[in-house]
């Protein structure tokens, strides 16, 4: 199966900037995959998502969504994408149903009718189902401003799915939600994935939200700094090692070679602890008088911060 | 068909948002009412004797055209800010032509301005300005054209601005001189040549003159108040409308995507 999202050497430099906001990134996302673009604020996440959703033209590079070229076939890309923006995209003075109806008409699913009762039967059916899923009942005909933050987000997600997009883009969807709503929303997104099989493209700066992803892609200053399944990225991130040094560097070098301990000079001697030897075993084995001994054992959070601040 | 539906829904949403926002409804009417009621009234009583035409009617026709023109322009310009807020974000990623978005927005703001225009007309009748039923009916298409023109003017202004902040700063400088150059408060028949030149390139001038040319038709004041006849104004408005809309939308889309 061809990838649903394919990004090649994508670069964006804003016209008033001297550096690239997105700097030659490439990745691909398979159908049904849960892909997370992780990075701090200003890393280029929103720029990337804006390019992939056709509101911004890349400076160089190319991308295909659902097989369509982003620049040449923007209309087809739009039809195949659903987007949850960072900022709420609901009209507060309008009812939930009106917000959904306007979306459906703009996406060409139904003809426009000024009231709900004049809309086609299929649409009414869909709204009834939708109200049931959200357990909204008649509240669906109430103005959005009476809804809670979490409920608004859910409504946006459900709305973005009614044109059955191949990819659902979620741009930091939990920003501003309290922990309970956040968890609740995640359970809902999981359910959506399970039931619709939609590919999900998430951007976030919360590490914990990335843990359920099939693939994590960490970007910093517009460049990809880590990429792969969460376990692999974690393993790479949480690199435990020992740093040692001696005044007689040559002797230490020879000894480490004799003991068959792999090392690198950084310029301190760096020995990985992800394998079998423990710090204790290592130190016991070395006879050369050491001047420095340091262990490096970061938490996932530390490692993430270190990698994005590099 | 899809594009027509999209245009309708974009316009309908605009009108619905306006009607569901009572404070905005009231506030949009306050300025025109101040201008006509207070400014027009005081001009009429202090300067009315020095001119041969009714000052209040003169200012009413000017303010009507100006309000419709400006309100539509501001409404369209608000797209700059809107595209990062509420449902407008959705519209910009939806599979519809950018021209449809702009046209829908112009239609929507036209409805909104027409609602304001109706308010002004009712107020005018209340304070005793003579408007016949025929005149009121003729005003409908005339006002419609003025709103469209204002909307297209908004598009060309918007296409040259980056942010709502820039729009808020620049807009008064573009609009305020036109108040005077378009002859809303005082006739512009005898302007010095340089002001006349500036007046000729003020789009609002043609909107105001168009409304007056229609409303003063057959009135003895016509020759003192109206500069060009309705047909000439209409042709100028039509040409500028097409130009503003096409060039403006092209520039807007181009700027928007090539930030």
Coordinates of C-alpha atoms in Angstrom, one line a residue:
Chain A
X1 CA 0.0 0.0 0.0
X2 CA 1.4 3.4 -0.9
X3 CA 1.9 5.8 2.0
X4 CA -1.0 8.2 2.7
X5 CA 1.4 11.0 3.5
X6 CA 4.8 11.3 1.7
X7 CA 7.0 14.3 2.4
X8 CA 10.2 14.8 0.5
X9 CA 12.9 17.3 1.4
X10 CA 10.3 19.8 2.4
X11 CA 11.7 23.3 3.2
X12 CA 9.9 26.5 4.1
X13 CA 11.6 29.9 4.6
X14 CA 9.2 32.7 5.4
X15 CA 9.8 35.8 3.2
X16 CA 10.9 37.9 6.2
X17 CA 13.3 35.3 7.7
X18 CA 16.9 34.4 7.2
X19 CA 16.5 30.9 8.5
X20 CA 14.4 28.0 7.4
X21 CA 11.3 27.4 9.5
X22 CA 11.2 23.8 8.1
X23 CA 14.5 22.6 6.9
X24 CA 14.5 19.7 4.4
X25 CA 12.4 17.2 6.3
X26 CA 11.4 13.9 4.7
X27 CA 9.1 11.2 6.1
X28 CA 6.2 9.0 5.1
X29 CA 3.1 7.9 6.9
X30 CA 1.3 4.6 6.0
X31 CA -2.5 4.2 5.8
X32 CA -4.1 3.9 9.2
X33 CA -1.0 4.9 11.0
X34 CA -0.9 7.2 14.1
X35 CA 1.9 9.6 13.4
X36 CA 3.1 12.2 15.9
X37 CA 5.2 15.2 15.1
X38 CA 6.8 16.2 18.3
X39 CA 8.7 19.3 19.1
X40 CA 8.9 22.5 21.2
X41 CA 7.1 25.7 20.3
X42 CA 8.7 27.2 17.2
X43 CA 10.2 24.0 16.0
X44 CA 8.2 24.1 12.8
X45 CA 5.2 21.9 13.6
X46 CA 2.5 24.4 12.6
X47 CA 4.5 25.4 9.5
X48 CA 4.6 21.8 8.5
X49 CA 0.9 21.2 9.1
X50 CA 0.0 24.4 7.3
X51 CA 2.0 23.2 4.3
X52 CA 0.4 19.7 4.4
X53 CA -3.0 21.3 4.6
X54 CA -2.4 23.6 1.6
X55 CA -2.6 26.9 3.3
X56 CA 1.1 27.6 2.8
X57 CA 3.3 26.9 -0.2
X58 CA 6.6 25.1 0.5
X59 CA 9.8 27.0 -0.6
X60 CA 11.3 23.7 -2.0
X61 CA 10.6 20.1 -1.8
X62 CA 7.3 18.2 -2.4
X63 CA 4.6 16.2 -0.6
X64 CA 1.7 14.0 -1.5
X65 CA -1.4 13.5 0.6
X66 CA -3.5 10.4 -0.4
X67 CA -1.5 10.3 -3.6
X68 CA -2.2 13.9 -4.6
X69 CA 0.4 16.5 -5.1
X70 CA 0.2 19.2 -2.5
X71 CA 0.7 22.1 -4.9
X72 CA -0.7 20.9 -8.2
X73 CA -3.7 19.1 -6.8
X74 CA -4.5 21.2 -3.8
X75 CA -8.3 20.7 -4.2
X76 CA -8.0 16.9 -4.1
X77 CA -5.7 17.1 -1.1
X78 CA -8.3 19.3 0.8
X79 CA -11.0 16.8 0.1
X80 CA -9.0 14.1 1.6
X81 CA -7.9 15.9 4.7
X82 CA -9.7 16.7 8.0
X83 CA -8.1 19.3 10.2
X84 CA -8.4 20.2 13.9
X85 CA -6.7 23.5 14.3
X86 CA -4.9 24.7 17.4
X87 CA -7.4 27.5 17.8
X88 CA -11.1 26.5 18.1
X89 CA -12.7 26.6 14.6
X90 CA -16.3 26.8 15.7
X91 CA -18.6 29.8 15.5
X92 CA -19.7 30.4 19.1
X93 CA -22.9 32.2 18.2
X94 CA -24.1 29.4 16.0
X95 CA -25.5 26.1 17.1
X96 CA -23.6 22.9 17.0
X97 CA -25.8 21.7 14.1
X98 CA -25.2 24.9 12.1
X99 CA -21.4 24.5 12.6
X100 CA -21.7 20.9 11.2
X101 CA -24.0 21.9 8.4
X102 CA -21.8 24.6 7.1
X103 CA -18.9 22.3 7.1
X104 CA -20.8 19.6 5.2
X105 CA -21.9 22.2 2.6
X106 CA -18.5 23.7 2.2
X107 CA -17.1 20.2 1.6
X108 CA -19.8 19.6 -1.0
X109 CA -21.6 16.8 0.8
X110 CA -25.0 18.4 0.8
X111 CA -26.7 21.3 -0.9
X112 CA -27.2 24.4 1.2
X113 CA -30.5 24.9 3.0
X114 CA -31.1 27.8 5.5
X115 CA -32.6 25.6 8.2
X116 CA -32.1 22.1 9.5
X117 CA -35.6 21.0 8.7
X118 CA -35.1 21.7 5.0
X119 CA -31.9 19.7 4.8
X120 CA -31.9 16.3 3.0
X121 CA -33.0 13.2 5.0
X122 CA -29.5 11.6 4.9
X123 CA -28.1 14.7 6.6
X124 CA -30.7 14.7 9.3
X125 CA -30.0 11.0 9.9
X126 CA -26.3 11.8 10.2
X127 CA -26.9 14.6 12.7
X128 CA -29.1 12.3 14.9
X129 CA -26.3 9.7 15.0
X130 CA -23.8 12.3 15.7
X131 CA -25.8 13.8 18.6
X132 CA -26.1 10.3 20.0
X133 CA -22.3 9.6 19.8
X134 CA -21.7 12.9 21.7
X135 CA -24.7 12.2 23.9
X136 CA -25.8 15.7 23.1
X137 CA -29.5 15.1 22.3
X138 CA -31.2 18.4 21.8
X139 CA -28.2 20.4 22.8
X140 CA -27.0 20.0 19.2
X141 CA -29.4 22.8 18.4
X142 CA -28.0 25.1 21.1
X143 CA -25.3 27.7 20.5
X144 CA -21.7 26.4 20.9
X145 CA -20.8 28.9 23.6
X146 CA -22.7 26.8 26.2
X147 CA -20.5 23.8 25.5
X148 CA -17.4 22.8 27.6
X149 CA -13.9 23.0 26.1
X150 CA -13.7 19.2 25.8
X151 CA -17.1 18.9 24.1
X152 CA -16.2 21.6 21.6
X153 CA -13.0 19.7 20.6
X154 CA -15.0 16.5 20.2
X155 CA -17.5 18.2 18.0
X156 CA -14.7 19.5 15.9
X157 CA -13.3 16.0 15.5
X158 CA -16.7 14.5 14.6
X159 CA -17.3 17.3 12.2
X160 CA -14.0 16.9 10.5
X161 CA -14.8 13.2 9.9
X162 CA -18.1 13.6 8.1
X163 CA -16.4 14.1 4.8
X164 CA -14.5 10.8 5.5
X165 CA -11.0 12.2 5.1
X166 CA -8.0 9.8 4.5
X167 CA -5.9 11.8 7.0
X168 CA -7.0 13.6 10.1
X169 CA -4.6 16.4 11.1
X170 CA -4.7 17.4 14.8
X171 CA -2.6 20.5 15.6
X172 CA -2.0 20.4 19.4
X173 CA -5.6 19.5 20.1
X174 CA -5.4 19.3 23.8
X175 CA -3.8 22.7 24.5
X176 CA -6.0 24.5 27.0
X177 CA -7.9 21.5 28.2
X178 CA -8.0 20.3 31.8
X179 CA -6.5 16.9 32.5
X180 CA -9.8 15.1 32.7
X181 CA -11.0 16.5 29.3
X182 CA -7.6 15.8 27.9
X183 CA -7.8 12.1 28.8
X184 CA -11.4 11.9 27.7
X185 CA -10.5 13.4 24.3
X186 CA -7.6 10.9 23.9
X187 CA -9.9 8.0 24.5
X188 CA -12.3 9.5 21.9
X189 CA -9.5 9.9 19.3
X190 CA -8.4 6.3 19.9
X191 CA -12.0 5.1 19.4
X192 CA -12.2 7.1 16.2
X193 CA -9.0 5.5 14.9
X194 CA -10.3 2.1 15.8
X195 CA -13.6 2.5 14.2
X196 CA -12.8 4.6 11.1
X197 CA -9.2 3.5 10.4
X198 CA -8.3 7.1 9.6
X199 CA -4.7 8.0 9.5
X200 CA -3.9 10.4 12.3
X201 CA -1.3 13.1 12.0
X202 CA -0.8 14.7 15.4
X203 CA 1.5 17.6 16.4
X204 CA 2.1 18.1 20.1
X205 CA 4.7 19.3 22.5
X206 CA 3.6 16.9 25.1
X207 CA 5.9 13.8 25.2
X208 CA 3.3 11.6 26.9
X209 CA 0.8 12.2 24.1
X210 CA 3.3 10.7 21.6
X211 CA 3.6 7.4 23.5
X212 CA 0.7 5.7 21.8
X213 CA 1.8 6.7 18.3
X214 CA 3.1 4.2 15.7
X215 CA 5.7 6.6 14.7
X216 CA 7.3 9.6 16.5
X217 CA 9.1 12.3 14.6
X218 CA 10.8 14.8 16.7
X219 CA 11.7 18.1 15.1
X220 CA 13.7 20.9 16.4
X221 CA 14.6 24.2 14.6
X222 CA 13.0 22.8 11.5
X223 CA 15.0 19.6 11.3
X224 CA 14.2 16.0 12.2
X225 CA 16.3 15.0 15.2
X226 CA 14.7 11.6 16.0
X227 CA 12.4 9.3 14.0
X228 CA 10.9 5.9 14.5
X229 CA 8.6 3.8 16.7
X230 CA 8.3 5.2 20.2
X231 CA 10.3 2.4 21.8
X232 CA 13.2 2.9 19.4
X233 CA 13.1 6.7 19.8
X234 CA 13.0 6.3 23.5
X235 CA 15.9 3.8 23.5
X236 CA 17.9 6.3 21.5
X237 CA 16.9 9.2 23.6
X238 CA 17.6 7.6 26.9
X239 CA 21.1 6.7 26.2
X240 CA 22.9 5.8 29.4
X241 CA 26.6 6.0 29.4
X242 CA 29.7 6.4 31.5
X243 CA 32.2 9.2 31.0
X244 CA 35.7 8.6 32.3
X245 CA 39.1 10.2 31.8
X246 CA 42.7 9.6 32.9
X247 CA 45.8 11.7 32.9
X248 CA 47.5 8.9 31.0
X249 CA 45.1 8.7 28.1
X250 CA 47.3 6.3 26.1
X251 CA 47.3 3.8 28.9
X252 CA 43.5 4.0 29.2
X253 CA 43.0 3.6 25.5
X254 CA 45.2 0.5 25.4
X255 CA 43.5 -1.0 28.4
X256 CA 40.0 -0.5 27.1
X257 CA 41.0 -2.1 23.8
X258 CA 42.5 -5.1 25.7
X259 CA 39.3 -5.4 27.7
X260 CA 37.3 -5.3 24.5
X261 CA 35.2 -2.4 25.8
X262 CA 33.8 -0.2 23.0
X263 CA 34.3 3.5 23.6
X264 CA 34.4 6.8 21.9
X265 CA 36.4 9.9 22.8
X266 CA 34.3 13.0 23.2
X267 CA 37.1 14.0 24.4
X268 CA 36.1 12.2 27.6
X269 CA 36.0 8.4 27.1
X270 CA 32.3 7.6 26.6
X271 CA 31.2 4.0 27.3
X272 CA 27.6 3.0 26.6
X273 CA 25.7 1.5 29.5
X274 CA 22.8 0.3 27.4
X275 CA 24.5 -3.1 27.0
X276 CA 25.4 -5.5 29.7
X277 CA 28.3 -4.0 31.8
X278 CA 27.3 -2.2 34.9
X279 CA 29.2 0.9 36.2
X280 CA 30.6 -1.2 39.0
X281 CA 31.9 -3.9 36.7
X282 CA 33.4 -1.5 34.4
X283 CA 35.2 0.5 37.0
X284 CA 36.5 -2.7 38.7
X285 CA 38.0 -3.9 35.4
X286 CA 40.0 -0.7 34.7
X287 CA 43.4 -0.4 36.4
X288 CA 44.4 2.9 34.9
X289 CA 44.1 5.6 37.5
X290 CA 41.0 7.7 36.5
X291 CA 40.7 11.4 37.0
X292 CA 37.1 11.7 36.0
X293 CA 34.1 9.4 36.4
X294 CA 30.6 10.6 35.4
X295 CA 27.4 8.6 34.8
X296 CA 24.8 9.8 32.4
X297 CA 21.3 8.5 33.2
X298 CA 18.6 10.9 31.9
X299 CA 14.8 10.7 32.3
X300 CA 12.8 10.6 29.1
X301 CA 11.8 14.2 29.7
X302 CA 15.5 15.2 30.2
X303 CA 16.5 13.4 27.1
X304 CA 13.7 15.0 25.1
X305 CA 14.7 18.5 26.3
X306 CA 18.4 17.8 25.6
X307 CA 17.7 16.7 22.1
X308 CA 15.4 19.6 21.2
X309 CA 17.8 22.1 22.7
X310 CA 20.9 20.8 20.9
Chain B
X1 CA -23.0 23.8 -8.1
X2 CA -20.7 23.0 -5.2
X3 CA -19.1 26.4 -5.5
X4 CA -22.5 28.1 -5.5
X5 CA -23.5 26.2 -2.4
X6 CA -20.2 27.2 -0.8
X7 CA -20.7 30.9 -1.6
X8 CA -24.2 30.8 -0.2
X9 CA -23.1 29.1 3.0
X10 CA -20.3 31.6 3.5
X11 CA -22.6 34.5 3.0
X12 CA -25.4 33.1 5.1
X13 CA -23.0 32.4 8.0
X14 CA -21.9 36.0 7.9
X15 CA -25.4 37.3 8.1
X16 CA -26.4 34.8 10.8
X17 CA -23.4 35.8 12.9
X18 CA -24.4 39.4 12.6
X19 CA -28.0 38.8 13.5
X20 CA -27.0 36.7 16.6
X21 CA -24.8 39.4 17.9
X22 CA -27.1 42.2 19.3
X23 CA -24.4 44.4 20.7
X24 CA -22.8 44.5 17.2
X25 CA -26.2 45.2 15.7
X26 CA -26.6 48.3 17.8
X27 CA -23.0 49.5 17.6
X28 CA -22.9 49.4 13.8
X29 CA -25.8 51.8 13.7
X30 CA -24.5 54.3 16.2
X31 CA -22.0 56.1 14.0
X32 CA -24.2 56.7 11.0
X33 CA -27.0 57.9 13.3
X34 CA -24.6 60.3 15.1
X35 CA -23.5 61.7 11.7
X36 CA -26.9 62.2 10.3
X37 CA -28.8 63.2 13.5
X38 CA -26.2 65.4 15.2
X39 CA -23.8 66.5 12.6
X40 CA -26.4 66.8 9.9
X41 CA -28.9 68.5 12.2
X42 CA -26.3 71.0 13.5
X43 CA -25.0 71.8 10.0
X44 CA -28.6 72.3 8.8
X45 CA -29.4 74.8 11.5
X46 CA -26.1 76.7 11.3
X47 CA -25.1 76.5 7.7
X48 CA -28.4 75.5 6.1
X49 CA -29.3 79.1 5.2
X50 CA -26.1 79.6 3.1
X51 CA -26.8 76.8 0.7
X52 CA -29.7 76.4 -1.6
X53 CA -30.3 72.7 -0.8
X54 CA -31.4 70.8 2.2
X55 CA -28.3 69.9 4.3
X56 CA -29.8 67.1 6.2
X57 CA -30.8 65.2 3.1
X58 CA -27.4 65.9 1.6
X59 CA -25.7 64.4 4.6
X60 CA -28.1 61.5 4.8
X61 CA -27.4 60.4 1.2
X62 CA -23.7 60.8 1.8
X63 CA -23.6 58.8 5.1
X64 CA -25.9 56.1 3.6
X65 CA -23.4 55.5 0.7
X66 CA -20.4 55.8 3.0
X67 CA -21.7 53.4 5.6
X68 CA -22.6 50.7 3.0
X69 CA -19.3 51.1 1.3
X70 CA -17.2 51.2 4.4
X71 CA -19.0 48.5 6.3
X72 CA -18.7 46.1 3.4
X73 CA -15.0 47.0 3.0
X74 CA -14.3 46.4 6.8
X75 CA -16.2 43.2 6.7
X76 CA -14.2 41.8 3.9
X77 CA -10.9 43.0 5.5
X78 CA -11.8 41.1 8.6
X79 CA -10.9 37.9 6.7
X80 CA -7.3 38.7 7.5
X81 CA -8.0 38.1 11.2
X82 CA -10.8 35.6 10.7
X83 CA -8.7 33.1 8.8
X84 CA -6.9 32.3 12.1
X85 CA -10.1 32.2 14.1
X86 CA -13.4 30.3 14.4
X87 CA -15.0 28.7 11.4
X88 CA -13.2 30.8 8.8
X89 CA -10.1 28.5 9.4
X90 CA -12.2 25.7 8.0
X91 CA -13.3 27.6 5.0
X92 CA -9.7 28.3 4.0
X93 CA -8.8 24.5 4.0
X94 CA -12.0 23.4 2.4
X95 CA -12.1 22.3 -1.2
X96 CA -13.5 25.5 -2.6
X97 CA -12.1 28.1 -4.9
X98 CA -10.5 31.1 -3.2
X99 CA -12.6 33.3 -5.5
X100 CA -15.7 31.6 -4.0
X101 CA -14.5 32.4 -0.5
X102 CA -14.0 36.1 -1.4
X103 CA -17.3 36.3 -3.3
X104 CA -19.2 34.6 -0.5
X105 CA -17.6 37.0 2.0
X106 CA -18.6 40.0 -0.2
X107 CA -22.2 38.7 -0.4
X108 CA -22.3 38.1 3.4
X109 CA -21.0 41.6 4.2
X110 CA -23.4 43.0 1.7
X111 CA -26.3 41.5 3.6
X112 CA -24.9 42.9 6.8
X113 CA -24.5 46.3 5.3
X114 CA -27.9 46.3 3.8
X115 CA -29.3 45.6 7.3
X116 CA -27.5 48.7 8.5
X117 CA -28.7 50.6 5.5
X118 CA -32.3 49.7 6.4
X119 CA -31.7 51.0 9.9
X120 CA -30.3 54.3 8.5
X121 CA -33.3 54.7 6.2
X122 CA -35.8 54.1 9.0
X123 CA -34.0 56.7 11.1
X124 CA -34.0 59.2 8.2
X125 CA -37.7 58.9 7.8
X126 CA -38.2 59.3 11.5
X127 CA -36.3 62.6 11.7
X128 CA -38.3 63.9 8.7
X129 CA -36.1 63.3 5.7
X130 CA -38.4 62.9 2.7
X131 CA -38.0 59.5 1.1
X132 CA -40.8 58.3 -1.2
X133 CA -41.7 54.6 -1.6
X134 CA -40.4 54.7 -5.2
X135 CA -37.1 56.1 -4.0
X136 CA -36.8 53.5 -1.2
X137 CA -37.4 50.7 -3.8
X138 CA -34.9 52.1 -6.2
X139 CA -32.4 52.3 -3.3
X140 CA -32.4 48.5 -2.9
X141 CA -30.4 47.7 -6.1
X142 CA -28.4 50.9 -5.7
X143 CA -27.3 50.1 -2.2
X144 CA -26.6 46.6 -3.3
X145 CA -24.2 47.9 -5.9
X146 CA -22.5 50.2 -3.4
X147 CA -22.0 47.3 -1.0
X148 CA -20.4 45.1 -3.7
X149 CA -18.2 48.0 -4.6
X150 CA -17.1 48.5 -1.0
X151 CA -16.5 44.8 -0.6
X152 CA -14.3 44.7 -3.7
X153 CA -12.4 47.8 -2.4
X154 CA -11.9 45.8 0.9
X155 CA -10.4 42.9 -1.2
X156 CA -7.8 45.1 -2.8
X157 CA -6.9 46.8 0.5
X158 CA -6.7 43.4 2.3
X159 CA -4.5 41.9 -0.5
X160 CA -1.8 44.4 0.4
X161 CA -1.9 44.0 4.2
X162 CA -0.3 41.3 6.3
X163 CA -2.2 41.5 9.5
X164 CA -5.2 42.8 11.2
X165 CA -3.0 45.2 13.1
X166 CA -1.7 46.7 9.9
X167 CA -5.3 46.9 8.7
X168 CA -6.4 48.7 11.8
X169 CA -3.6 51.2 11.4
X170 CA -3.8 51.8 7.7
X171 CA -7.6 51.8 7.4
X172 CA -8.4 55.2 8.9
X173 CA -5.8 56.8 6.6
X174 CA -7.5 55.3 3.6
X175 CA -11.0 56.0 4.7
X176 CA -11.0 59.3 6.6
X177 CA -9.7 61.4 3.6
X178 CA -12.3 59.8 1.4
X179 CA -15.1 61.1 3.8
X180 CA -14.1 64.6 2.6
X181 CA -12.9 63.8 -0.9
X182 CA -16.1 62.0 -1.6
X183 CA -18.2 65.0 -0.5
X184 CA -20.2 63.4 2.2
X185 CA -20.4 66.5 4.4
X186 CA -19.8 69.2 1.8
X187 CA -20.1 69.5 -2.0
X188 CA -17.0 68.9 -4.0
X189 CA -17.9 70.9 -7.0
X190 CA -15.3 73.6 -6.4
X191 CA -12.3 71.8 -5.1
X192 CA -8.8 73.2 -5.8
X193 CA -7.1 71.2 -8.6
X194 CA -5.0 69.0 -6.4
X195 CA -7.8 68.1 -4.1
X196 CA -10.0 67.4 -7.1
X197 CA -7.3 65.0 -8.4
X198 CA -7.3 63.2 -5.1
X199 CA -11.1 63.1 -5.1
X200 CA -11.1 61.6 -8.6
X201 CA -9.0 58.6 -7.4
X202 CA -11.2 58.1 -4.2
X203 CA -13.5 55.1 -4.9
X204 CA -15.9 56.3 -2.3
X205 CA -16.6 59.4 -4.4
X206 CA -18.4 57.3 -7.0
X207 CA -20.4 55.4 -4.5
X208 CA -21.7 58.6 -2.9
X209 CA -22.3 60.3 -6.2
X210 CA -24.1 57.2 -7.5
X211 CA -26.6 57.2 -4.6
X212 CA -27.2 61.0 -4.9
X213 CA -27.6 60.8 -8.7
X214 CA -30.4 58.3 -8.2
X215 CA -32.0 59.9 -5.2
X216 CA -31.9 63.5 -6.4
X217 CA -33.2 62.6 -9.9
X218 CA -35.9 65.1 -10.8
X219 CA -35.1 67.3 -7.8
X220 CA -34.3 71.0 -8.3
X221 CA -31.2 70.4 -6.2
X222 CA -29.8 67.9 -8.6
X223 CA -27.3 70.2 -10.4
X224 CA -25.8 71.5 -7.2
X225 CA -25.4 68.1 -5.5
X226 CA -24.7 65.6 -8.2
X227 CA -21.5 65.5 -10.2
X228 CA -21.9 62.7 -12.7
X229 CA -25.1 61.1 -13.8
X230 CA -26.0 57.6 -12.5
X231 CA -25.0 55.8 -15.7
X232 CA -21.4 57.2 -15.7
X233 CA -21.1 56.4 -12.0
X234 CA -22.3 52.9 -12.5
X235 CA -19.8 52.3 -15.3
X236 CA -16.9 53.5 -13.2
X237 CA -18.1 51.4 -10.3
X238 CA -18.5 48.3 -12.5
X239 CA -15.0 48.7 -13.9
X240 CA -13.3 49.3 -10.6
X241 CA -15.3 46.5 -9.0
X242 CA -14.0 44.0 -11.6
X243 CA -10.5 45.3 -11.3
X244 CA -10.4 45.3 -7.4
X245 CA -12.0 41.9 -7.2
X246 CA -9.8 40.0 -9.7
X247 CA -6.4 41.7 -8.9
X248 CA -7.2 41.7 -5.1
X249 CA -8.1 38.1 -4.9
X250 CA -5.1 37.1 -7.0
X251 CA -2.8 39.1 -4.8
X252 CA -4.5 37.9 -1.6
X253 CA -4.2 34.2 -2.5
X254 CA -0.6 34.7 -3.7
X255 CA 0.5 36.5 -0.5
X256 CA -1.4 34.2 1.7
X257 CA 0.3 31.0 0.4
X258 CA 3.8 32.5 -0.2
X259 CA 4.3 34.1 3.2

